């Protein structure tokens, strides 16, 4: 067996040091990125109260097991670009039934320039086990404002 060349141990040590430093920085940057993403989509801590912006609620209706959608026009009135992501809060019925909605927004995410407008469509799927009635909640826009637009969904009996 031959001896390693002079200084090979120092070179290996330097490579390991650099690799460790790189991995540490990669972890720090990844965590910082994930915190930013989390802050954009869920900036509210437990105990936060969301109050509606508009006095008039958007109203839609759908049968049990059916689908419905609502469209909103949004404008960025800030002086900077902002991320736009529509999120629907849980809906609460008059009898206290809470419905965690299976909904998706189109576009799911977009970047709005100052004074730019966008149309957002929120599609809802009504599960078969939701009791008929009126359910109220908010459509919030992460990135634009902490308040939301009131939404009333009237769930009717299946035909």
XYZ file of N, CA and C in Angstrom:
477
model
N 0.848 -1.166 0.000
C 0.000 0.000 0.000
C 0.895 1.230 0.000
N 0.508 2.194 -0.757
C 1.331 3.404 -0.858
C 0.833 4.459 0.118
N 1.706 5.334 0.467
C 1.375 6.430 1.369
C 0.633 7.518 0.586
N -0.346 8.207 1.214
C -1.008 9.312 0.515
C -0.019 10.431 0.277
N -0.229 11.201 -0.765
C 0.676 12.314 -1.073
C 0.697 13.330 0.071
N 1.794 14.069 0.106
C 1.952 15.114 1.129
C 0.787 16.110 1.030
N 0.173 16.470 2.155
C -0.896 17.470 2.195
C -2.267 16.944 1.827
N -2.426 15.637 1.566
C -3.724 15.080 1.190
C -4.708 15.191 2.351
N -4.249 15.003 3.564
C -5.126 15.118 4.738
C -5.660 16.525 4.903
N -4.817 17.511 4.623
C -5.251 18.900 4.733
C -6.275 19.247 3.648
N -6.070 18.724 2.456
C -7.005 18.984 1.357
C -8.369 18.358 1.652
N -8.360 17.119 2.163
C -9.604 16.445 2.514
C -10.312 17.187 3.640
N -9.560 17.655 4.595
C -10.121 18.419 5.701
C -10.773 19.706 5.194
N -10.127 20.371 4.260
C -10.668 21.610 3.689
C -11.948 21.337 2.902
N -11.974 20.247 2.142
C -13.176 19.872 1.385
C -14.335 19.600 2.339
N -14.092 18.875 3.410
C -15.140 18.587 4.386
C -15.637 19.861 5.068
N -14.726 20.775 5.373
C -15.114 22.045 5.990
C -16.009 22.849 5.049
N -15.620 22.937 3.780
C -16.406 23.675 2.794
C -17.784 23.034 2.583
N -17.813 21.704 2.529
C -19.079 20.996 2.337
C -20.015 21.228 3.527
N -19.475 21.198 4.727
C -20.275 21.439 5.932
C -20.812 22.864 5.941
N -19.971 23.820 5.580
C -20.396 25.215 5.523
C -21.502 25.396 4.482
N -21.343 24.752 3.315
C -22.356 24.828 2.259
C -23.687 24.255 2.741
N -23.658 23.098 3.374
C -24.890 22.470 3.860
C -25.578 23.342 4.905
N -24.803 23.938 5.789
C -25.375 24.821 6.802
C -26.067 26.024 6.183
N -25.424 26.639 5.200
C -26.026 27.794 4.523
C -27.268 27.385 3.743
N -27.245 26.200 3.135
C -28.395 25.701 2.381
C -29.603 25.510 3.314
N -29.368 24.960 4.497
C -30.448 24.774 5.467
C -31.010 26.129 5.889
N -30.136 27.099 6.187
C -30.595 28.434 6.599
C -31.439 29.090 5.517
N -31.006 29.041 4.268
C -31.742 29.662 3.170
C -33.085 28.958 2.928
N -33.092 27.642 3.028
C -34.332 26.886 2.837
C -35.344 27.244 3.915
N -34.917 27.318 5.163
C -35.829 27.672 6.247
C -36.345 29.105 6.095
N -35.490 30.026 5.678
C -35.926 31.399 5.471
C -36.980 31.454 4.355
N -36.767 30.726 3.271
C -37.729 30.664 2.177
C -39.061 30.086 2.650
N -39.027 28.984 3.395
C -40.259 28.362 3.874
C -41.019 29.290 4.825
N -40.310 30.044 5.657
C -40.977 31.007 6.539
C -41.675 32.090 5.732
N -41.048 32.538 4.664
C -41.680 33.555 3.818
C -42.940 33.013 3.160
N -42.871 31.808 2.640
C -44.041 31.201 2.008
C -45.156 31.019 3.032
N -44.821 30.540 4.209
C -45.814 30.348 5.261
C -46.430 31.688 5.658
N -45.631 32.717 5.778
C -46.140 34.034 6.140
C -47.056 34.619 5.096
N -46.831 34.278 3.835
C -47.665 34.793 2.769
C -49.037 34.132 2.784
N -49.085 32.832 3.028
C -50.345 32.124 2.962
C -51.078 32.037 4.285
N -50.389 32.035 5.392
C -51.025 31.933 6.698
C -50.404 32.892 7.693
N -50.635 34.192 7.525
C -50.016 35.137 8.439
C -50.739 35.281 9.762
N -51.881 34.620 9.922
C -52.696 34.816 11.102
C -52.359 33.806 12.187
N -52.210 34.291 13.382
C -51.951 33.419 14.519
C -53.270 33.099 15.206
N -53.308 32.059 16.038
C -54.546 31.751 16.764
C -55.021 32.970 17.556
N -56.309 33.202 17.522
C -56.874 34.346 18.215
C -57.072 35.561 17.315
N -56.575 35.512 16.082
C -56.754 36.626 15.157
C -58.208 36.667 14.697
N -58.773 37.851 14.634
C -60.154 38.014 14.191
C -60.143 38.656 12.811
N -60.811 38.026 11.858
C -60.959 38.585 10.512
C -62.334 39.216 10.415
N -62.376 40.473 10.001
C -63.647 41.160 9.831
C -63.838 41.459 8.356
N -65.075 41.328 7.862
C -65.310 41.570 6.442
C -65.083 43.025 6.070
N -64.633 43.229 4.841
C -64.434 44.570 4.276
C -65.757 45.155 3.815
N -66.499 44.367 3.081
C -67.717 44.843 2.429
C -68.939 44.534 3.294
N -69.901 45.457 3.337
C -71.111 45.195 4.127
C -72.045 44.192 3.452
N -71.913 44.026 2.146
C -72.793 43.125 1.401
C -72.030 41.848 1.074
N -72.660 40.715 1.349
C -72.010 39.425 1.120
C -72.279 38.920 -0.290
N -71.315 38.190 -0.826
C -71.523 37.448 -2.064
C -72.392 36.256 -1.700
N -73.358 35.941 -2.522
C -74.238 34.814 -2.221
C -74.257 33.841 -3.388
N -74.169 32.569 -3.058
C -74.281 31.498 -4.041
C -75.086 30.368 -3.413
N -75.577 29.475 -4.245
C -76.288 28.311 -3.726
C -75.870 27.082 -4.507
N -75.994 25.944 -3.839
C -75.633 24.669 -4.455
C -76.349 23.550 -3.720
N -76.663 22.472 -4.433
C -77.283 21.332 -3.754
C -76.235 20.509 -3.011
N -76.688 19.739 -2.057
C -75.806 18.818 -1.342
C -75.148 17.913 -2.378
N -73.838 17.772 -2.318
C -73.090 16.969 -3.279
C -72.800 17.689 -4.584
N -73.192 18.945 -4.702
C -72.999 19.697 -5.937
C -71.774 20.596 -5.906
N -71.724 21.484 -6.880
C -70.618 22.436 -7.016
C -71.171 23.812 -7.319
N -70.392 24.815 -6.950
C -70.725 26.199 -7.280
C -69.436 27.003 -7.334
N -69.522 28.221 -7.841
C -68.333 29.067 -7.888
C -68.729 30.520 -7.724
N -67.744 31.327 -7.369
C -67.931 32.758 -7.214
C -66.726 33.454 -7.827
N -66.990 34.593 -8.500
C -65.907 35.341 -9.133
C -65.745 36.687 -8.449
N -64.488 37.093 -8.282
C -64.172 38.376 -7.676
C -63.142 39.091 -8.527
N -63.300 40.408 -8.662
C -62.299 41.227 -9.335
C -61.475 41.918 -8.254
N -60.162 41.797 -8.362
C -59.242 42.309 -7.349
C -58.292 43.298 -8.010
N -58.005 44.392 -7.294
C -57.054 45.386 -7.793
C -55.988 45.633 -6.737
N -54.738 45.681 -7.172
C -53.622 45.990 -6.284
C -53.485 47.505 -6.211
N -53.864 48.082 -5.077
C -53.784 49.536 -4.908
C -52.544 49.949 -4.120
N -51.612 49.057 -3.999
C -50.360 49.351 -3.320
C -49.349 49.882 -4.338
N -48.245 50.384 -3.850
C -47.209 50.917 -4.742
C -46.161 49.874 -5.104
N -46.345 48.675 -4.659
C -45.385 47.608 -4.919
C -46.109 46.386 -5.471
N -45.366 45.510 -6.111
C -45.925 44.231 -6.538
C -46.357 43.457 -5.299
N -47.385 42.663 -5.441
C -47.824 41.848 -4.313
C -48.300 40.492 -4.800
N -48.141 39.514 -3.944
C -48.627 38.173 -4.243
C -50.117 38.120 -3.939
N -50.857 37.423 -4.764
C -52.297 37.282 -4.569
C -52.627 35.804 -4.476
N -53.252 35.425 -3.379
C -53.702 34.050 -3.192
C -55.024 34.090 -2.441
N -56.108 33.685 -3.082
C -57.421 33.673 -2.445
C -57.562 32.415 -1.606
N -58.068 32.593 -0.386
C -58.267 31.476 0.537
C -59.654 31.628 1.147
N -60.379 30.533 1.265
C -61.712 30.547 1.838
C -61.643 30.056 3.277
N -62.189 30.847 4.201
C -62.217 30.433 5.606
C -63.250 29.319 5.770
N -63.230 28.608 6.888
C -64.307 27.642 7.136
C -65.653 28.371 7.158
N -66.691 27.708 6.683
C -68.032 28.280 6.666
C -68.812 27.748 7.857
N -69.575 28.622 8.496
C -70.333 28.247 9.689
C -71.815 28.442 9.406
N -72.614 27.403 9.712
C -74.056 27.449 9.504
C -74.770 28.088 10.673
N -76.059 28.393 10.477
C -76.860 29.007 11.536
C -76.967 28.113 12.767
N -76.907 26.800 12.570
C -77.003 25.869 13.704
C -75.644 25.553 14.327
N -74.580 26.228 13.848
C -73.244 26.006 14.404
C -72.416 24.990 13.642
N -72.992 24.348 12.638
C -72.242 23.394 11.834
C -71.093 24.119 11.132
N -69.890 23.597 11.276
C -68.723 24.190 10.632
C -68.313 23.324 9.459
N -68.166 23.948 8.327
C -67.840 23.250 7.088
C -66.480 23.746 6.614
N -65.491 22.864 6.643
C -64.166 23.165 6.119
C -64.217 22.852 4.629
N -64.301 23.887 3.852
C -64.657 23.798 2.438
C -63.539 23.201 1.586
N -63.952 22.321 0.675
C -63.057 21.811 -0.359
C -63.191 22.778 -1.528
N -62.263 23.735 -1.600
C -62.346 24.789 -2.607
C -60.993 24.980 -3.273
N -61.045 25.484 -4.482
C -59.804 25.879 -5.148
C -60.044 27.199 -5.866
N -58.995 27.998 -5.918
C -59.072 29.314 -6.548
C -58.272 29.294 -7.839
N -58.777 30.003 -8.833
C -58.082 30.155 -10.110
C -57.932 31.626 -10.411
N -56.763 32.142 -10.578
C -55.492 31.456 -10.418
C -55.212 31.190 -8.939
N -54.516 30.099 -8.674
C -54.191 29.749 -7.300
C -53.230 30.760 -6.692
N -52.370 31.312 -7.512
C -51.378 32.279 -7.066
C -51.009 33.158 -8.245
N -50.902 34.458 -7.996
C -50.421 35.345 -9.049
C -49.702 36.525 -8.418
N -48.921 37.192 -9.216
C -48.175 38.359 -8.782
C -48.777 39.572 -9.486
N -49.296 40.513 -8.687
C -49.941 41.693 -9.255
C -49.024 42.900 -9.161
N -48.898 43.607 -10.263
C -48.143 44.859 -10.287
C -49.017 45.963 -9.690
N -48.443 47.086 -9.325
C -49.252 48.197 -8.829
C -50.322 48.587 -9.855
N -51.544 48.803 -9.369
C -52.712 49.173 -10.179
C -53.187 48.071 -11.127
N -52.618 46.890 -11.044
C -53.063 45.773 -11.895
C -54.298 45.120 -11.292
N -55.173 44.624 -12.173
C -56.391 43.948 -11.747
C -56.345 42.488 -12.159
N -57.068 41.671 -11.403
C -57.153 40.245 -11.720
C -58.544 39.743 -11.354
N -59.026 38.774 -12.089
C -60.289 38.113 -11.762
C -59.957 36.777 -11.120
N -60.530 36.544 -9.956
C -60.298 35.312 -9.208
C -61.605 34.534 -9.147
N -61.544 33.261 -9.487
C -62.703 32.385 -9.402
C -62.449 31.354 -8.313
N -63.366 31.278 -7.348
C -63.266 30.294 -6.273
C -64.351 29.254 -6.504
N -63.926 28.004 -6.666
C -64.859 26.893 -6.911
C -65.027 26.083 -5.629
N -66.271 25.775 -5.283
C -66.582 25.019 -4.067
C -67.213 23.688 -4.408
N -66.888 22.680 -3.640
C -67.532 21.385 -3.751
C -68.280 21.126 -2.443
N -69.572 20.865 -2.554
C -70.401 20.633 -1.370
C -70.430 19.136 -1.089
N -69.951 18.712 0.087
C -69.979 17.285 0.400
C -71.405 16.772 0.586
N -71.563 15.485 0.461
C -72.886 14.861 0.584
C -73.410 14.877 2.015
N -72.537 15.054 2.999
C -72.994 14.999 4.393
C -73.182 16.368 5.049
N -73.130 17.457 4.269
C -73.385 18.789 4.826
C -74.889 18.991 4.901
N -75.413 19.334 6.079
C -76.858 19.568 6.184
C -77.263 20.819 5.402
N -78.429 20.806 4.757
C -78.895 21.997 4.062
C -79.010 23.185 5.022
N -78.749 24.381 4.503
C -78.826 25.595 5.308
C -77.943 26.679 4.724
N -77.830 27.782 5.438
C -77.007 28.909 5.009
C -75.701 28.874 5.800
N -74.588 28.950 5.088
C -73.254 28.916 5.703
C -72.536 30.215 5.352
N -71.871 30.790 6.357
C -71.203 32.074 6.172
C -69.711 31.967 6.468
N -68.925 32.696 5.668
C -67.484 32.740 5.865
C -66.913 33.914 5.095
N -65.612 33.886 4.871
C -64.935 34.973 4.166
C -64.014 34.416 3.093
N -63.901 35.149 2.000
C -62.854 34.906 1.020
C -61.769 35.920 1.360
N -60.607 35.436 1.789
C -59.514 36.340 2.137
C -58.468 36.309 1.035
N -57.712 37.383 0.966
C -56.679 37.498 -0.050
C -55.345 37.690 0.631
N -54.600 36.605 0.767
C -53.280 36.682 1.371
C -52.404 37.529 0.477
N -51.726 38.474 1.054
C -50.866 39.347 0.286
C -51.467 40.718 0.076
N -52.795 40.842 0.103
C -53.411 42.145 -0.121
C -53.924 42.786 1.156
N -54.648 42.055 1.947
C -55.242 42.641 3.139
C -55.631 41.545 4.112
N -55.699 41.871 5.397
C -56.083 40.846 6.367
C -57.588 40.613 6.413
N -58.401 41.586 5.964
C -59.846 41.416 5.975
C -60.272 40.584 4.769
N -61.545 40.298 4.677
C -62.005 39.473 3.573
C -63.337 39.944 3.032
N -63.795 39.242 2.029
C -65.089 39.506 1.415
C -66.061 38.464 1.955
N -67.191 38.899 2.548
C -68.145 37.938 3.101
C -68.756 37.055 2.006
N -68.980 35.807 2.355
C -69.562 34.846 1.422
C -70.645 34.061 2.140
N -71.812 33.964 1.520
C -72.907 33.144 2.036
C -73.205 32.055 1.016
N -73.155 30.825 1.473
C -73.452 29.685 0.608
C -74.725 29.029 1.133
N -75.738 28.992 0.300
C -76.988 28.315 0.657
C -76.933 26.911 0.085
N -76.939 25.937 0.981
C -76.897 24.531 0.578
C -78.335 24.018 0.604
N -78.779 23.510 -0.543
C -80.140 22.990 -0.667
C -80.113 21.466 -0.666
N -81.257 20.872 -0.417
C -81.358 19.410 -0.455
C -81.100 18.913 -1.857
N -80.541 17.711 -1.943
C -80.235 17.130 -3.255
C -81.529 16.909 -4.033
N -81.519 17.162 -5.346
C -82.742 16.989 -6.167
C -83.149 15.545 -6.289
